[in-house]
Amino acid sequence: MFRRSSPWQEKESEVTPQSVYVNRRQIMAGAGALFGLTALGGIAASARETRTLAPLKAMKSDFDPGEELTPEGAVTSYNNYYEFGTNKDDPAAEAWRMKVTPWTVKVDGMTDKPGNYALEDIVDYNALEERIYRLRCVEAWSMVIPWLGVPLAPLIRKLAPQSGAKFVRFETLADRSQMPGIRWPVIDWPYVEGLRMDEALNPLAFLAVGFYGKELPNQNGAPVRLVVPWKYGFKSIKSIVRISFTDDMPRTAWMKSAPSEYGFYSNVNPEVDHPRWSQARERRIGEFGRRETLMFNGYGEWVADLYRGMDLQKNY
Amino acid sequence: MPKVPMNLLRFGLKPLAFVAMLAPFLWLAYSWYFAFQGLPNGLGVNPQEASNRFTGDWALRFLLLTLAVTPFSKLIKSPKPILFRRMIGLYALFYALAHVTSYVWLDLYFAWDDIWADILKRTYITVGMAALLLLIPLGVTSTKGWIRCMGSRRWRKLHMAVYGITPLAVIHFFMMRKGIQIEPLVYGAIYLVLMVPRVKARLVTRRKASPA
């Protein structure tokens, strides 16, 4: 009924390749068989091909706010990853469909080294670091997460952006067959995010491949995601498939969707309200009340200089 | 439709409906009993946000259900479903009040400055608050005494306000979600479907009143 109600929605049969829905039927048949088995008293084996998350070795770093870590179970079950659905528990339920090995990242735009890179060429798994960062969501909740990964700056330098390149643009995978949320035009897929070059080169900007001592689960943006701790969580783009260097400011997914609500910078700022959420306070997941939000999420010491002289009311 | 004796309706089905419609709230209270102790619960790791959404969802569902009663009784050609309409409407108000309580108490913990700023600054909260305030007079005048006092014509006119309150609630829901999400659109579509026979009837009476 509602599928036909809006002209911007295509009929599902027009956009779903046959192989996909045949495949979906197999999945449903499998689920039906599984339900039958369970009903018969058999063991409720999972139909999901959940990946075993390999442990990762990493060295400790100085980045540790000394705050209590958010329980791992909360971080892996409470997610915004709209490609898998808009409810917080959708990603944990649906993301197993995403195939993350092998993983290729396309590098293009104003660079001397464009190409398709295997993840292992971009991230040196022998040089992983653990960084404990606060994560502040624009919806006014926050977490403390021990990420494993590599700093972004050396990678950017390795990819040799040309002198005219002023921005880095990132793109998330957008594959209808692996991501059920993409059937709905919640935003204009694929998800796009970006940083100014000097932001990307800031020592805090981090490329994570794991947390809590092991690989990232799919719902948290496996196999590789950005972490930009002084910005709202949505800037920390997940499951990166493309990195481009450009000279004009990338139009990010949320800017396209609601330009009055989401700016390019999206720095955590208790003084600049989002039209729908006061940003003055936040709920640390696991706590009952709210706590004061810190300017730049408490990372001003490292990043305030990037924005000196800028009007953060305008450049939100 | 088999004939249902009136007594079975009044003393059997009505209490049953009462308990059924209370069930979501009982589940919420049960979940919070665990959440307050910091234990795993059905509301997840951000129970404040989850209970805001849960109570809002049910308020909207009951609003739509009240709108469904008349078309349904016309469909089955029996006035009996009307017996349940007041209860459903009062449950819509009950869940709307639980929704605001959840937001004021559990979510913002009586930070009145913040709450007031939210109502003024955040359009979706302004719209939601307006819907609630408009719903209260309907709840207050739901008794037989009030119907007699107002006269049934005026009473019915007042209670037709629900035709305007429900879309406010849907708009509130739509604006609350990020991007274009399907759930609020489904509620909006149900509202429109339920309004079709009413608009049709209105057009027919108007045509009869003023023959071309």
XYZ file of C-alpha atoms in Angstrom:
528
model
C 0.000 0.000 0.000
C 2.498 2.573 1.143
C 5.028 1.427 -1.388
C 2.981 2.920 -4.209
C 1.828 6.017 -2.373
C 4.802 8.189 -3.208
C 6.171 8.941 -6.643
C 9.744 8.924 -5.378
C 9.477 5.282 -4.552
C 10.003 2.757 -7.263
C 8.040 -0.435 -7.373
C 10.056 -3.092 -5.650
C 9.767 -5.475 -8.578
C 11.289 -2.805 -10.800
C 14.406 -2.412 -8.762
C 15.157 -5.774 -7.225
C 17.161 -8.012 -9.512
C 15.664 -11.452 -9.816
C 18.712 -13.153 -8.358
C 18.232 -11.128 -5.197
C 14.643 -11.961 -4.535
C 15.120 -15.575 -5.448
C 17.939 -15.565 -2.946
C 15.661 -13.870 -0.416
C 13.107 -16.622 -0.894
C 15.790 -19.171 -0.161
C 16.636 -17.320 3.008
C 12.970 -17.244 3.983
C 12.604 -20.916 3.154
C 15.643 -21.552 5.308
C 14.120 -19.528 8.103
C 10.877 -21.473 7.743
C 12.711 -24.776 7.925
C 14.587 -23.500 10.947
C 11.359 -22.474 12.637
C 9.980 -25.935 11.940
C 13.050 -27.514 13.497
C 12.795 -25.305 16.556
C 9.126 -26.126 16.879
C 10.005 -29.795 16.802
C 12.264 -29.260 19.748
C 15.483 -29.189 17.762
C 18.314 -26.873 18.689
C 17.694 -23.326 17.487
C 20.775 -23.102 15.303
C 21.391 -19.713 13.771
C 20.740 -19.266 10.078
C 23.068 -16.276 10.131
C 26.554 -16.767 8.901
C 27.980 -14.654 11.678
C 31.645 -14.014 11.256
C 34.021 -15.066 13.987
C 35.828 -11.924 15.047
C 39.556 -12.556 15.117
C 41.466 -11.055 18.037
C 43.744 -8.175 17.050
C 47.071 -7.238 18.594
C 47.561 -3.566 19.242
C 49.813 -1.268 21.207
C 48.373 1.065 23.819
C 48.362 4.749 23.026
C 48.079 7.899 25.086
C 44.540 8.491 23.964
C 42.553 7.439 26.989
C 40.116 9.778 28.722
C 40.304 7.611 31.836
C 36.555 7.071 31.793
C 34.672 3.849 32.237
C 34.299 1.910 28.990
C 30.785 1.423 27.657
C 29.904 -2.273 27.925
C 30.778 -4.035 24.666
C 27.284 -5.515 24.431
C 25.778 -2.015 24.370
C 28.171 -0.855 21.648
C 27.347 -3.830 19.421
C 23.568 -3.846 19.966
C 22.669 -0.138 19.863
C 23.594 1.160 16.447
C 22.721 3.734 13.851
C 23.515 2.100 10.536
C 20.541 2.969 8.372
C 21.669 0.740 5.515
C 20.479 -2.104 7.736
C 17.354 -0.399 9.079
C 16.441 2.656 11.102
C 15.800 1.030 14.465
C 18.678 0.810 16.874
C 18.544 -2.992 16.969
C 18.197 -3.478 13.193
C 21.925 -3.370 12.395
C 22.796 -6.095 14.916
C 20.034 -8.246 13.438
C 20.660 -7.584 9.749
C 24.324 -6.747 9.224
C 25.500 -10.371 9.108
C 24.470 -10.294 5.432
C 27.366 -7.983 4.598
C 30.403 -9.745 3.209
C 33.531 -8.017 4.473
C 36.310 -10.225 3.133
C 37.924 -9.546 0.792
C 37.455 -5.783 1.002
C 38.603 -3.258 -1.552
C 38.789 0.490 -1.150
C 38.734 2.615 -4.262
C 40.948 5.688 -4.122
C 40.323 8.382 -6.733
C 40.071 12.078 -7.434
C 43.004 14.451 -7.022
C 45.649 11.921 -6.131
C 48.828 10.650 -7.734
C 48.081 7.142 -6.554
C 44.521 6.303 -7.584
C 43.441 2.693 -7.685
C 41.687 -0.137 -5.965
C 43.448 -1.065 -2.770
C 43.009 -4.191 -0.710
C 42.189 -3.302 2.887
C 45.493 -4.798 4.013
C 47.338 -2.340 1.738
C 45.679 0.572 3.478
C 45.763 -0.632 7.064
C 48.939 -2.153 8.448
C 47.594 -4.835 10.767
C 51.028 -5.150 12.376
C 50.965 -1.543 13.531
C 47.562 -1.291 15.184
C 47.023 1.087 18.055
C 44.345 1.075 20.731
C 42.693 4.434 21.304
C 39.964 4.996 23.828
C 37.731 7.750 22.529
C 34.459 9.297 23.604
C 31.776 8.971 20.921
C 29.012 11.570 20.990
C 25.936 11.017 18.830
C 23.912 13.948 17.493
C 20.908 12.308 19.199
C 22.479 13.315 22.534
C 23.800 9.973 23.747
C 27.425 8.998 24.130
C 29.754 6.054 24.656
C 33.409 5.391 25.473
C 34.949 2.902 23.067
C 38.423 1.283 22.857
C 39.068 1.402 19.114
C 41.813 -0.535 17.344
C 43.235 0.879 14.154
C 45.681 3.279 12.593
C 45.861 7.053 12.480
C 44.422 8.526 9.289
C 47.167 11.087 8.592
C 49.962 8.717 7.474
C 47.546 6.927 5.164
C 46.460 10.223 3.582
C 50.103 11.085 2.971
C 50.731 7.646 1.480
C 47.841 8.151 -0.934
C 49.573 11.298 -2.209
C 46.816 13.861 -2.636
C 47.687 16.620 -5.125
C 48.381 20.083 -3.782
C 45.000 21.377 -4.972
C 43.073 18.782 -2.973
C 41.334 20.449 -0.029
C 38.900 17.773 1.104
C 38.684 14.020 1.593
C 35.412 12.372 0.693
C 34.429 8.952 2.050
C 31.726 6.617 0.850
C 30.019 3.666 2.553
C 29.132 0.476 0.742
C 25.622 0.653 -0.735
C 24.627 -2.817 -1.864
C 20.950 -3.622 -1.935
C 21.570 -7.360 -1.819
C 23.506 -7.114 1.429
C 21.807 -4.147 3.058
C 18.025 -4.389 3.475
C 17.653 -0.761 4.619
C 18.671 0.505 1.193
C 15.273 -0.454 -0.191
C 13.895 2.614 1.593
C 14.946 6.089 0.494
C 15.694 7.206 4.054
C 18.627 9.175 2.697
C 20.184 9.407 -0.727
C 22.428 6.327 -0.770
C 25.341 5.796 -0.748
C 26.229 7.359 2.570
C 28.824 10.071 2.048
C 30.969 11.886 4.580
C 33.961 14.137 4.367
C 36.690 16.037 6.147
C 38.710 19.106 5.323
C 42.293 18.097 4.554
C 43.682 19.588 7.762
C 41.002 17.788 9.786
C 41.915 14.523 8.125
C 45.574 15.134 8.932
C 44.813 15.873 12.600
C 46.434 13.248 14.827
C 43.065 12.355 16.395
C 41.449 11.244 13.106
C 41.571 7.470 13.156
C 40.783 4.548 10.909
C 39.404 1.691 13.006
C 39.343 -1.976 12.096
C 38.482 -3.295 15.533
C 37.512 -2.616 19.133
C 37.520 -4.402 22.477
C 40.563 -6.408 21.374
C 39.073 -7.867 18.214
C 37.786 -7.101 14.738
C 34.798 -4.790 14.278
C 31.441 -6.545 14.022
C 29.533 -5.676 10.848
C 26.979 -3.475 12.604
C 29.781 -1.240 13.860
C 31.148 -0.611 10.388
C 33.347 -3.572 9.536
C 35.841 -3.987 8.140
C 37.097 -0.404 8.233
C 35.542 2.821 9.479
C 36.514 6.334 10.329
C 36.553 7.638 13.897
C 36.520 11.419 14.351
C 35.990 11.816 18.088
C 35.490 15.589 18.215
C 32.595 15.423 15.754
C 29.133 13.905 16.044
C 29.074 10.168 15.466
C 27.584 10.318 11.987
C 30.813 11.882 10.671
C 32.597 8.641 11.583
C 31.565 6.862 8.408
C 31.299 3.069 8.427
C 32.338 0.309 6.002
C 34.383 2.569 3.740
C 34.588 1.536 0.068
C 35.827 4.751 -1.472
C 38.171 7.579 -0.564
C 38.327 10.558 -2.929
C 40.347 13.747 -2.853
C 38.596 16.856 -4.122
C 38.928 20.619 -4.165
C 35.312 21.356 -3.335
C 33.445 20.541 -0.168
C 31.778 17.123 -0.477
C 28.005 17.182 -0.088
C 27.575 14.704 2.703
C 24.581 12.378 2.972
C 23.024 14.244 5.901
C 23.650 17.658 4.342
C 21.708 16.484 1.292
C 18.920 15.087 3.450
C 18.441 18.050 5.794
C 20.832 20.958 5.147
C 19.345 23.077 7.932
C 20.089 20.364 10.469
C 23.395 18.893 9.406
C 26.344 20.970 8.358
C 29.659 19.827 6.960
C 31.605 20.350 10.167
C 29.247 18.841 12.763
C 31.666 19.468 15.592
C 30.360 18.502 19.008
C 29.310 21.858 20.403
C 27.071 22.282 23.455
C 26.352 25.883 22.475
C 24.979 25.220 19.009
C 21.645 23.463 19.149
C 20.500 21.016 16.570
C 16.937 21.920 15.512
C 15.699 18.699 17.104
C 18.080 18.032 19.967
C 19.561 20.353 22.515
C 23.256 19.579 22.451
C 23.997 20.982 25.907
C 23.718 17.622 27.651
C 24.037 13.984 26.741
C 23.221 10.583 28.130
C 26.236 8.356 28.572
C 24.888 4.923 27.738
C 24.549 3.036 31.005
C 23.843 6.133 33.093
C 20.359 7.259 34.099
C 20.703 11.050 33.963
C 22.381 13.388 31.530
C 25.818 14.951 31.768
C 27.138 18.208 30.344
C 28.477 17.957 26.813
C 32.057 19.145 26.374
C 33.112 21.530 23.603
C 34.633 19.471 20.771
C 33.622 16.468 22.885
C 36.524 17.322 25.195
C 39.159 17.282 22.428
C 39.531 21.049 22.049
C 43.190 20.896 23.021
C 43.910 19.014 19.773
C 41.376 20.497 17.392
C 40.288 24.002 18.453
C 43.016 25.544 16.287
C 41.465 24.037 13.167
C 38.457 26.318 13.588
C 40.043 29.481 14.891
C 38.329 32.520 13.420
C 35.407 30.491 12.114
C 31.848 31.239 13.200
C 30.731 27.875 14.541
C 27.110 29.008 14.627
C 27.277 29.291 10.846
C 29.727 26.488 10.219
C 27.805 23.912 12.236
C -21.697 -11.600 11.983
C -23.042 -13.826 14.749
C -25.152 -11.977 17.289
C -23.244 -11.084 20.429
C -25.425 -10.655 23.505
C -25.126 -7.205 25.074
C -24.260 -8.607 28.498
C -21.342 -10.569 27.119
C -20.082 -7.371 25.516
C -20.434 -5.242 28.645
C -19.246 -7.689 31.250
C -17.023 -9.995 29.215
C -15.407 -8.281 26.249
C -15.088 -4.812 27.753
C -12.968 -5.852 30.742
C -10.966 -8.026 28.380
C -10.345 -5.055 26.082
C -9.387 -2.956 29.094
C -6.695 -5.421 30.133
C -5.492 -5.945 26.569
C -4.994 -2.225 26.053
C -3.222 -1.878 29.385
C -0.839 -4.712 28.523
C 1.759 -2.570 26.689
C 1.948 -0.272 29.712
C 2.355 -3.209 32.088
C 5.192 -4.494 29.919
C 6.789 -1.030 30.032
C 6.525 -0.864 33.826
C 7.946 -4.379 34.106
C 10.878 -3.443 31.849
C 11.589 -0.294 33.846
C 11.580 -2.303 37.055
C 14.699 -4.023 35.681
C 16.114 -0.930 33.979
C 16.089 1.024 37.256
C 18.264 -1.656 38.781
C 20.662 -1.456 35.868
C 19.708 -4.942 34.725
C 19.189 -6.084 31.143
C 15.644 -5.275 30.085
C 13.377 -5.224 27.069
C 14.028 -1.518 26.528
C 17.682 -1.976 25.594
C 20.682 0.115 26.562
C 18.962 3.501 26.242
C 15.670 2.737 28.029
C 14.721 6.421 28.240
C 14.714 6.791 24.479
C 13.033 3.395 24.043
C 10.182 4.237 26.408
C 9.636 7.620 24.749
C 9.207 5.816 21.470
C 7.167 2.969 22.889
C 4.585 5.178 24.604
C 4.385 7.470 21.578
C 3.807 4.526 19.256
C 0.935 3.270 21.404
C -0.682 6.689 21.769
C -0.717 6.970 17.987
C -2.017 3.441 17.521
C -4.933 4.034 19.873
C -5.745 7.343 18.198
C -5.983 5.533 14.874
C -7.993 2.771 16.490
C -10.634 5.242 17.709
C -10.905 6.499 14.142
C -11.337 2.934 12.934
C -14.340 2.182 15.169
C -17.025 3.944 13.111
C -15.910 2.636 9.698
C -15.627 -0.826 11.261
C -19.137 -0.775 12.710
C -20.481 0.372 9.355
C -18.608 -2.459 7.692
C -20.144 -5.107 9.956
C -23.474 -3.240 10.026
C -23.634 -3.242 13.824
C -23.369 -0.330 16.241
C -21.784 -2.502 18.941
C -18.126 -1.577 18.364
C -19.083 1.979 19.417
C -19.324 0.621 22.968
C -15.520 0.423 22.983
C -14.730 3.780 21.455
C -14.559 5.832 24.638
C -12.249 3.325 26.272
C -9.926 3.323 23.270
C -9.898 7.120 23.181
C -9.087 7.352 26.865
C -6.285 4.865 26.360
C -4.906 7.083 23.580
C -4.848 9.947 26.095
C -3.356 7.673 28.743
C -0.461 6.643 26.500
C 0.024 10.251 25.362
C 0.343 11.272 29.013
C 2.707 8.359 29.658
C 4.701 9.581 26.630
C 5.097 13.057 28.123
C 5.842 11.612 31.553
C 8.540 9.431 30.048
C 10.080 12.464 28.352
C 9.816 14.830 31.322
C 10.760 12.386 34.038
C 12.810 9.514 32.646
C 14.481 11.302 29.738
C 15.058 14.880 30.926
C 14.579 14.289 34.652
C 12.500 17.437 35.292
C 15.052 19.822 33.749
C 12.243 22.335 33.237
C 14.429 24.951 31.517
C 15.477 22.410 28.919
C 11.922 21.123 28.542
C 10.543 24.626 28.035
C 13.301 25.386 25.527
C 12.453 22.141 23.702
C 8.778 23.063 23.474
C 9.558 26.513 22.090
C 12.518 25.718 19.860
C 11.954 22.239 18.528
C 9.041 22.259 16.134
C 8.338 18.547 16.450
C 7.953 18.912 20.202
C 5.752 21.989 19.767
C 3.505 20.023 17.425
C 3.404 17.018 19.767
C 2.630 19.187 22.772
C -0.184 20.892 20.874
C -1.657 17.487 20.018
C -1.600 16.471 23.675
C -3.127 19.715 24.947
C -5.919 19.441 22.390
C -6.559 15.839 23.397
C -7.064 16.638 27.084
C -10.482 18.395 26.736
C -11.705 15.374 24.800
C -10.702 13.092 27.646
C -12.230 15.357 30.282
C -15.581 15.542 28.477
C -15.780 11.817 27.893
C -18.343 11.191 30.660
C -22.113 10.867 30.265
C -22.534 13.917 32.471
C -20.502 16.051 30.108
C -22.406 14.809 27.070
C -25.688 15.788 28.764
C -24.253 19.078 29.921
C -22.909 20.048 26.506
C -25.679 18.625 24.416
C -24.830 15.815 22.027
C -24.463 18.068 18.960
C -21.820 20.281 20.554
C -20.201 17.318 22.216
C -19.853 15.549 18.874
C -18.422 18.686 17.284
C -15.789 18.914 20.017
C -14.865 15.279 19.662
C -14.424 15.644 15.918
C -11.241 17.499 16.926
C -9.595 14.076 16.895
C -9.658 14.315 13.074
C -7.157 17.170 13.442
C -5.242 15.879 16.446
C -4.281 12.562 14.873
C -2.441 14.097 11.900
C -0.604 16.384 14.350
C 0.615 13.265 16.125
C 1.659 11.711 12.814
C 3.526 14.881 11.807
C 5.217 14.935 15.214
C 6.387 11.367 14.600
C 7.525 12.073 11.041
C 9.562 15.119 12.098
C 11.135 13.257 14.994
C 12.699 10.656 12.726
C 15.802 11.408 10.696
C 15.453 11.368 6.927
C 12.370 9.970 5.225
C 11.409 6.921 7.222
C 8.692 4.465 6.428
C 6.979 4.005 9.807
C 5.489 7.502 10.163
C 4.331 7.280 6.550
C 2.495 4.037 7.329
C 0.636 5.714 10.189
C -0.158 8.662 7.939
C -1.497 6.345 5.248
C -3.724 4.525 7.763
C -5.083 7.891 8.909
C -5.899 8.878 5.330
C -7.615 5.564 4.639
C -9.753 5.959 7.766
C -10.705 9.480 6.761
C -11.835 8.548 3.243
C -15.396 7.425 4.190
C -15.825 10.526 6.360
C -14.772 12.933 3.654
C -16.962 11.082 1.168
C -19.979 11.297 3.466
C -19.346 14.985 4.018
C -19.223 15.637 0.275
C -22.469 13.738 -0.240
C -24.352 15.690 2.443
C -23.006 18.931 1.066
C -24.186 18.045 -2.426
C -27.623 17.191 -1.023
C -27.761 20.421 0.933
C -27.025 22.545 -2.110
C -28.380 20.877 -5.261
C -26.716 22.242 -8.341
